[in-house]
PDB file of C-alpha atoms in Angstrom:
ATOM      1  CA  MET A 857      -2.516   8.008  -7.858  1.00 58.00           C
ATOM      2  CA  LEU A 858      -4.023   9.257  -4.606  1.00 72.00           C
ATOM      3  CA  GLY A 859      -6.481  12.099  -4.571  1.00 79.00           C
ATOM      4  CA  VAL A 860      -6.288  14.772  -1.871  1.00 85.00           C
ATOM      5  CA  GLU A 861      -8.912  13.092   0.332  1.00 86.00           C
ATOM      6  CA  ALA A 862      -7.222   9.692   0.161  1.00 86.00           C
ATOM      7  CA  ALA A 863      -3.790  11.235   0.792  1.00 90.00           C
ATOM      8  CA  ASP A 864      -5.199  13.034   3.832  1.00 92.00           C
ATOM      9  CA  LEU A 865      -6.626   9.759   5.187  1.00 92.00           C
ATOM     10  CA  LEU A 866      -3.286   8.004   4.664  1.00 94.00           C
ATOM     11  CA  VAL A 867      -1.411  10.763   6.527  1.00 96.00           C
ATOM     12  CA  ARG A 868      -3.901  10.724   9.430  1.00 95.00           C
ATOM     13  CA  CYS A 869      -3.633   6.938   9.780  1.00 95.00           C
ATOM     14  CA  VAL A 870       0.173   6.984   9.702  1.00 96.00           C
ATOM     15  CA  GLN A 871       0.322   9.749  12.291  1.00 96.00           C
ATOM     16  CA  ASP A 872      -2.195   7.960  14.518  1.00 95.00           C
ATOM     17  CA  ALA A 873      -0.550   4.526  14.527  1.00 93.00           C
ATOM     18  CA  PRO A 874       3.148   4.539  15.330  1.00 91.00           C
ATOM     19  CA  GLY A 875       4.946   1.598  13.828  1.00 96.00           C
ATOM     20  CA  ASP A 876       5.873   0.261  10.420  1.00 98.00           C
ATOM     21  CA  TYR A 877       3.852   0.575   7.233  1.00 98.00           C
ATOM     22  CA  ILE A 878       3.488  -1.859   4.338  1.00 97.00           C
ATOM     23  CA  GLU A 879       2.000  -1.453   0.912  1.00 96.00           C
ATOM     24  CA  ILE A 880       1.434  -3.958  -1.821  1.00 94.00           C
ATOM     25  CA  GLY A 881       1.540  -2.031  -5.070  1.00 91.00           C
ATOM     26  CA  SER A 882       3.880   0.946  -4.900  1.00 91.00           C
ATOM     27  CA  ALA A 883       4.215   1.937  -8.572  1.00 87.00           C
ATOM     28  CA  TYR A 884       6.003   5.281  -8.607  1.00 89.00           C
ATOM     29  CA  GLY A 885       6.284   5.724  -4.837  1.00 94.00           C
ATOM     30  CA  GLY A 886       3.761   8.475  -4.153  1.00 94.00           C
ATOM     31  CA  SER A 887       1.921   6.807  -1.271  1.00 95.00           C
ATOM     32  CA  ALA A 888       5.148   5.305   0.104  1.00 97.00           C
ATOM     33  CA  GLY A 889       6.873   8.697   0.114  1.00 97.00           C
ATOM     34  CA  LEU A 890       3.851  10.348   1.688  1.00 97.00           C
ATOM     35  CA  ALA A 891       3.618   7.682   4.414  1.00 98.00           C
ATOM     36  CA  ALA A 892       7.334   7.955   5.196  1.00 98.00           C
ATOM     37  CA  LYS A 893       7.118  11.760   5.329  1.00 97.00           C
ATOM     38  CA  ALA A 894       4.049  11.562   7.619  1.00 97.00           C
ATOM     39  CA  MET A 895       6.060   9.530  10.138  1.00 97.00           C
ATOM     40  CA  GLY A 896       7.993  12.689  10.970  1.00 95.00           C
ATOM     41  CA  ASP A 897      10.721  12.091  13.529  1.00 94.00           C
ATOM     42  CA  ARG A 898       9.248   8.951  15.055  1.00 95.00           C
ATOM     43  CA  PRO A 899      10.713   5.511  14.352  1.00 96.00           C
ATOM     44  CA  GLY A 900       9.182   3.507  11.535  1.00 97.00           C
ATOM     45  CA  ILE A 901       9.935   1.923   8.196  1.00 98.00           C
ATOM     46  CA  VAL A 902       7.886   1.894   4.999  1.00 98.00           C
ATOM     47  CA  PHE A 903       8.011  -1.475   3.244  1.00 98.00           C
ATOM     48  CA  CYS A 904       6.923  -1.706  -0.404  1.00 96.00           C
ATOM     49  CA  ILE A 905       6.194  -4.788  -2.481  1.00 95.00           C
ATOM     50  CA  ASP A 906       5.914  -4.249  -6.231  1.00 92.00           C
ATOM     51  CA  PRO A 907       7.387  -5.834  -9.366  1.00 89.00           C
ATOM     52  CA  PHE A 908       8.017  -2.303 -10.699  1.00 86.00           C
ATOM     53  CA  ALA A 909       7.363  -3.748 -14.148  1.00 80.00           C
ATOM     54  CA  ALA A 910       7.085  -1.650 -17.279  1.00 66.00           C
ATOM     55  CA  THR A 911       3.508  -0.578 -17.892  1.00 62.00           C
ATOM     56  CA  SER A 912       3.850   0.082 -21.607  1.00 59.00           C
ATOM     57  CA  GLU A 913       6.233  -0.405 -24.482  1.00 58.00           C
ATOM     58  CA  LEU A 914       7.492   3.143 -23.820  1.00 57.00           C
ATOM     59  CA  ASP A 915       8.780   2.224 -20.366  1.00 56.00           C
ATOM     60  CA  GLY A 916      12.226   0.708 -20.174  1.00 56.00           C
ATOM     61  CA  VAL A 917      12.578  -2.443 -18.109  1.00 59.00           C
ATOM     62  CA  ASP A 918      13.873  -0.548 -15.055  1.00 65.00           C
ATOM     63  CA  MET A 919      12.043   2.731 -15.672  1.00 70.00           C
ATOM     64  CA  PRO A 920       9.322   2.298 -12.994  1.00 83.00           C
ATOM     65  CA  PHE A 921      11.897   1.236 -10.369  1.00 87.00           C
ATOM     66  CA  ARG A 922      14.131   4.220 -11.187  1.00 88.00           C
ATOM     67  CA  LEU A 923      11.145   6.569 -10.996  1.00 90.00           C
ATOM     68  CA  PHE A 924      10.150   5.038  -7.661  1.00 93.00           C
ATOM     69  CA  HIS A 925      13.623   5.731  -6.233  1.00 94.00           C
ATOM     70  CA  THR A 926      13.705   9.226  -7.727  1.00 95.00           C
ATOM     71  CA  ASN A 927      10.374  10.042  -6.092  1.00 95.00           C
ATOM     72  CA  ILE A 928      11.438   8.598  -2.741  1.00 97.00           C
ATOM     73  CA  GLN A 929      14.568  10.761  -2.901  1.00 97.00           C
ATOM     74  CA  HIS A 930      12.419  13.775  -3.797  1.00 96.00           C
ATOM     75  CA  PHE A 931      10.422  13.201  -0.586  1.00 96.00           C
ATOM     76  CA  GLY A 932      13.754  13.006   1.281  1.00 97.00           C
ATOM     77  CA  VAL A 933      12.854   9.688   2.934  1.00 97.00           C
ATOM     78  CA  GLU A 934      15.138   7.156   1.245  1.00 95.00           C
ATOM     79  CA  GLN A 935      16.538   6.063   4.650  1.00 96.00           C
ATOM     80  CA  ARG A 936      12.994   5.017   5.690  1.00 97.00           C
ATOM     81  CA  VAL A 937      11.829   3.088   2.626  1.00 98.00           C
ATOM     82  CA  VAL A 938      12.610  -0.538   1.821  1.00 97.00           C
ATOM     83  CA  ALA A 939      11.418  -1.807  -1.562  1.00 96.00           C
ATOM     84  CA  PHE A 940      11.022  -5.461  -2.485  1.00 95.00           C
ATOM     85  CA  LYS A 941      11.134  -5.656  -6.281  1.00 92.00           C
ATOM     86  CA  GLN A 942       9.059  -8.771  -6.743  1.00 90.00           C
ATOM     87  CA  TYR A 943       5.648 -10.038  -7.668  1.00 86.00           C
ATOM     88  CA  HIS A 944       3.325 -10.916  -4.852  1.00 81.00           C
ATOM     89  CA  PRO A 945       2.764 -13.606  -3.703  1.00 83.00           C
ATOM     90  CA  PRO A 946       5.025 -14.863  -2.229  1.00 88.00           C
ATOM     91  CA  PHE A 947       5.412 -12.536   0.757  1.00 92.00           C
ATOM     92  CA  PRO A 948       9.070 -11.454   1.174  1.00 94.00           C
ATOM     93  CA  LEU A 949      10.885 -13.807   3.534  1.00 95.00           C
ATOM     94  CA  ALA A 950      12.834 -10.941   5.141  1.00 96.00           C
ATOM     95  CA  ILE A 951       9.596  -9.567   6.642  1.00 96.00           C
ATOM     96  CA  TYR A 952       7.516 -12.739   6.754  1.00 95.00           C
ATOM     97  CA  TYR A 953       6.928 -12.586  10.532  1.00 96.00           C
ATOM     98  CA  HIS A 954       6.859  -8.801  10.800  1.00 97.00           C
ATOM     99  CA  LYS A 955       3.864  -6.854  12.165  1.00 97.00           C
ATOM    100  CA  PHE A 956       2.824  -3.519  10.657  1.00 97.00           C
ATOM    101  CA  SER A 957       0.647  -0.773  12.104  1.00 96.00           C
ATOM    102  CA  ILE A 958      -0.709   0.215   8.700  1.00 95.00           C
ATOM    103  CA  GLY A 959      -1.152  -1.595   5.402  1.00 94.00           C
ATOM    104  CA  LEU A 960      -2.238  -0.384   1.979  1.00 93.00           C
ATOM    105  CA  ILE A 961      -3.473  -2.705  -0.757  1.00 91.00           C
ATOM    106  CA  ASP A 962      -3.052  -0.966  -4.098  1.00 89.00           C
ATOM    107  CA  GLY A 963      -1.594  -3.676  -6.289  1.00 78.00           C
ATOM    108  CA  ASN A 964      -3.067  -5.568  -9.201  1.00 78.00           C
ATOM    109  CA  HIS A 965      -6.794  -4.845  -8.996  1.00 75.00           C
ATOM    110  CA  TYR A 966      -7.995  -8.170 -10.437  1.00 77.00           C
ATOM    111  CA  PRO A 967     -10.056 -10.406  -8.117  1.00 79.00           C
ATOM    112  CA  PRO A 968      -7.560 -13.184  -7.348  1.00 85.00           C
ATOM    113  CA  SER A 969      -4.779 -10.661  -6.700  1.00 88.00           C
ATOM    114  CA  VAL A 970      -6.784  -8.531  -4.257  1.00 89.00           C
ATOM    115  CA  THR A 971      -7.739 -11.645  -2.301  1.00 89.00           C
ATOM    116  CA  LYS A 972      -4.121 -12.844  -2.172  1.00 91.00           C
ATOM    117  CA  ASP A 973      -2.904  -9.397  -1.097  1.00 91.00           C
ATOM    118  CA  PHE A 974      -5.529  -9.270   1.668  1.00 90.00           C
ATOM    119  CA  GLU A 975      -4.723 -12.796   2.864  1.00 90.00           C
ATOM    120  CA  ALA A 976      -1.020 -11.936   2.941  1.00 91.00           C
ATOM    121  CA  ILE A 977      -1.324  -8.890   5.189  1.00 91.00           C
ATOM    122  CA  ASN A 978      -4.626  -9.562   6.972  1.00 88.00           C
ATOM    123  CA  PHE A 979      -3.042 -10.756  10.224  1.00 90.00           C
ATOM    124  CA  ARG A 980       0.179  -8.781   9.851  1.00 95.00           C
ATOM    125  CA  VAL A 981      -1.533  -5.372  10.145  1.00 94.00           C
ATOM    126  CA  THR A 982      -2.564  -4.254  13.627  1.00 93.00           C
ATOM    127  CA  ASP A 983      -4.242  -0.831  13.277  1.00 92.00           C
ATOM    128  CA  TYR A 984      -5.317   0.339   9.809  1.00 92.00           C
ATOM    129  CA  LEU A 985      -5.755  -1.564   6.562  1.00 91.00           C
ATOM    130  CA  LEU A 986      -6.366   0.713   3.570  1.00 90.00           C
ATOM    131  CA  PHE A 987      -7.651  -0.301   0.135  1.00 88.00           C
ATOM    132  CA  ASP A 988      -7.569   1.584  -3.155  1.00 86.00           C
ATOM    133  CA  ASN A 989     -10.365   1.469  -5.747  1.00 82.00           C
ATOM    134  CA  VAL A 990     -13.088   0.220  -3.399  1.00 82.00           C
ATOM    135  CA  GLU A 991     -15.726   1.253  -5.945  1.00 82.00           C
ATOM    136  CA  GLN A 992     -14.866  -1.919  -7.851  1.00 84.00           C
ATOM    137  CA  PRO A 993     -17.312  -4.627  -6.667  1.00 86.00           C
ATOM    138  CA  TYR A 994     -14.699  -7.297  -6.051  1.00 86.00           C
ATOM    139  CA  ILE A 995     -12.476  -4.970  -4.005  1.00 86.00           C
ATOM    140  CA  ALA A 996     -15.564  -3.889  -2.034  1.00 86.00           C
ATOM    141  CA  SER A 997     -16.244  -7.556  -1.213  1.00 88.00           C
ATOM    142  CA  VAL A 998     -12.678  -7.971   0.098  1.00 88.00           C
ATOM    143  CA  VAL A 999     -13.144  -4.821   2.206  1.00 87.00           C
ATOM    144  CA  LYS A1000     -16.296  -6.430   3.643  1.00 87.00           C
ATOM    145  CA  ARG A1001     -14.225  -9.501   4.564  1.00 84.00           C
ATOM    146  CA  ALA A1002     -11.771  -7.207   6.324  1.00 83.00           C
ATOM    147  CA  VAL A1003     -14.564  -5.456   8.222  1.00 84.00           C
ATOM    148  CA  ASP A1004     -16.048  -8.826   9.198  1.00 84.00           C
ATOM    149  CA  ARG A1005     -12.728  -9.801  10.771  1.00 77.00           C
ATOM    150  CA  GLU A1006     -13.154  -9.915  14.540  1.00 68.00           C
ATOM    151  CA  GLY A1007     -12.131  -6.665  16.188  1.00 73.00           C
ATOM    152  CA  TRP A1008     -12.078  -4.585  12.994  1.00 77.00           C
ATOM    153  CA  LYS A1009     -14.445  -1.852  11.851  1.00 76.00           C
ATOM    154  CA  LEU A1010     -14.783   0.434   8.860  1.00 78.00           C
ATOM    155  CA  TYR A1011     -13.058   3.617   9.942  1.00 77.00           C
ATOM    156  CA  GLU A1012     -13.673   5.840   6.949  1.00 75.00           C
ATOM    157  CA  GLU A1013     -14.419   5.554   3.264  1.00 73.00           C
ATOM    158  CA  VAL A1014     -13.028   8.257   1.009  1.00 75.00           C
ATOM    159  CA  GLU A1015     -14.161   8.785  -2.548  1.00 65.00           C
ATOM    160  CA  TYR A1016     -11.828  10.529  -4.928  1.00 57.00           C
ATOM    161  CA  THR A1017     -11.142  10.679  -8.621  1.00 51.00           C
ATOM    162  CA  SER A1018      -7.585  10.139  -9.735  1.00 52.00           C
ATOM    163  CA  ASP A1019      -5.936  12.228 -12.404  1.00 51.00           C
ATOM    164  CA  ALA A1020      -5.035   8.969 -14.130  1.00 51.00           C
ATOM    165  CA  GLY A1021      -7.898   7.955 -16.356  1.00 50.00           C
ATOM    166  CA  GLY A1022     -10.704   9.252 -14.139  1.00 44.00           C
ATOM    167  CA  GLN A1023     -10.575   6.226 -11.830  1.00 45.00           C
ATOM    168  CA  LYS A1024     -12.066   6.576  -8.386  1.00 41.00           C
TER     169      LYS A1024
END
């Protein structure tokens, strides 16, 4: 769940870099809906990769995916959002050679997953690559790898506390 500061950064990046947007880890669609809405009238598609798996025994098997679509409809951007309901990796074949202006890594926050997510979109993203939960040491080390990539720099770091469990 994005805090106000992180949501503001996402909107500014989307508005600054015309083109398509990709996120790995979409959950309930908040950042995807916000990115699609921030595109305004310009061309662009929001691509989402997430298994949309149940997060607890209270969730039905398709509950997260239904909530994702409900939220995307609430934003009024369903014509702009394409969701790939799958685990990552592998990267979806339909967009394997696609370039994106902006990418967001907000998937499984365990070390091997963050590395795989970064490696998957590292050279597919041209303008902004955003990470969630950079206060976690392993994610911070992947961010450093991204910054060390030739031609990239750290644009801005935003600290926020989510409403979900007090995570930053």
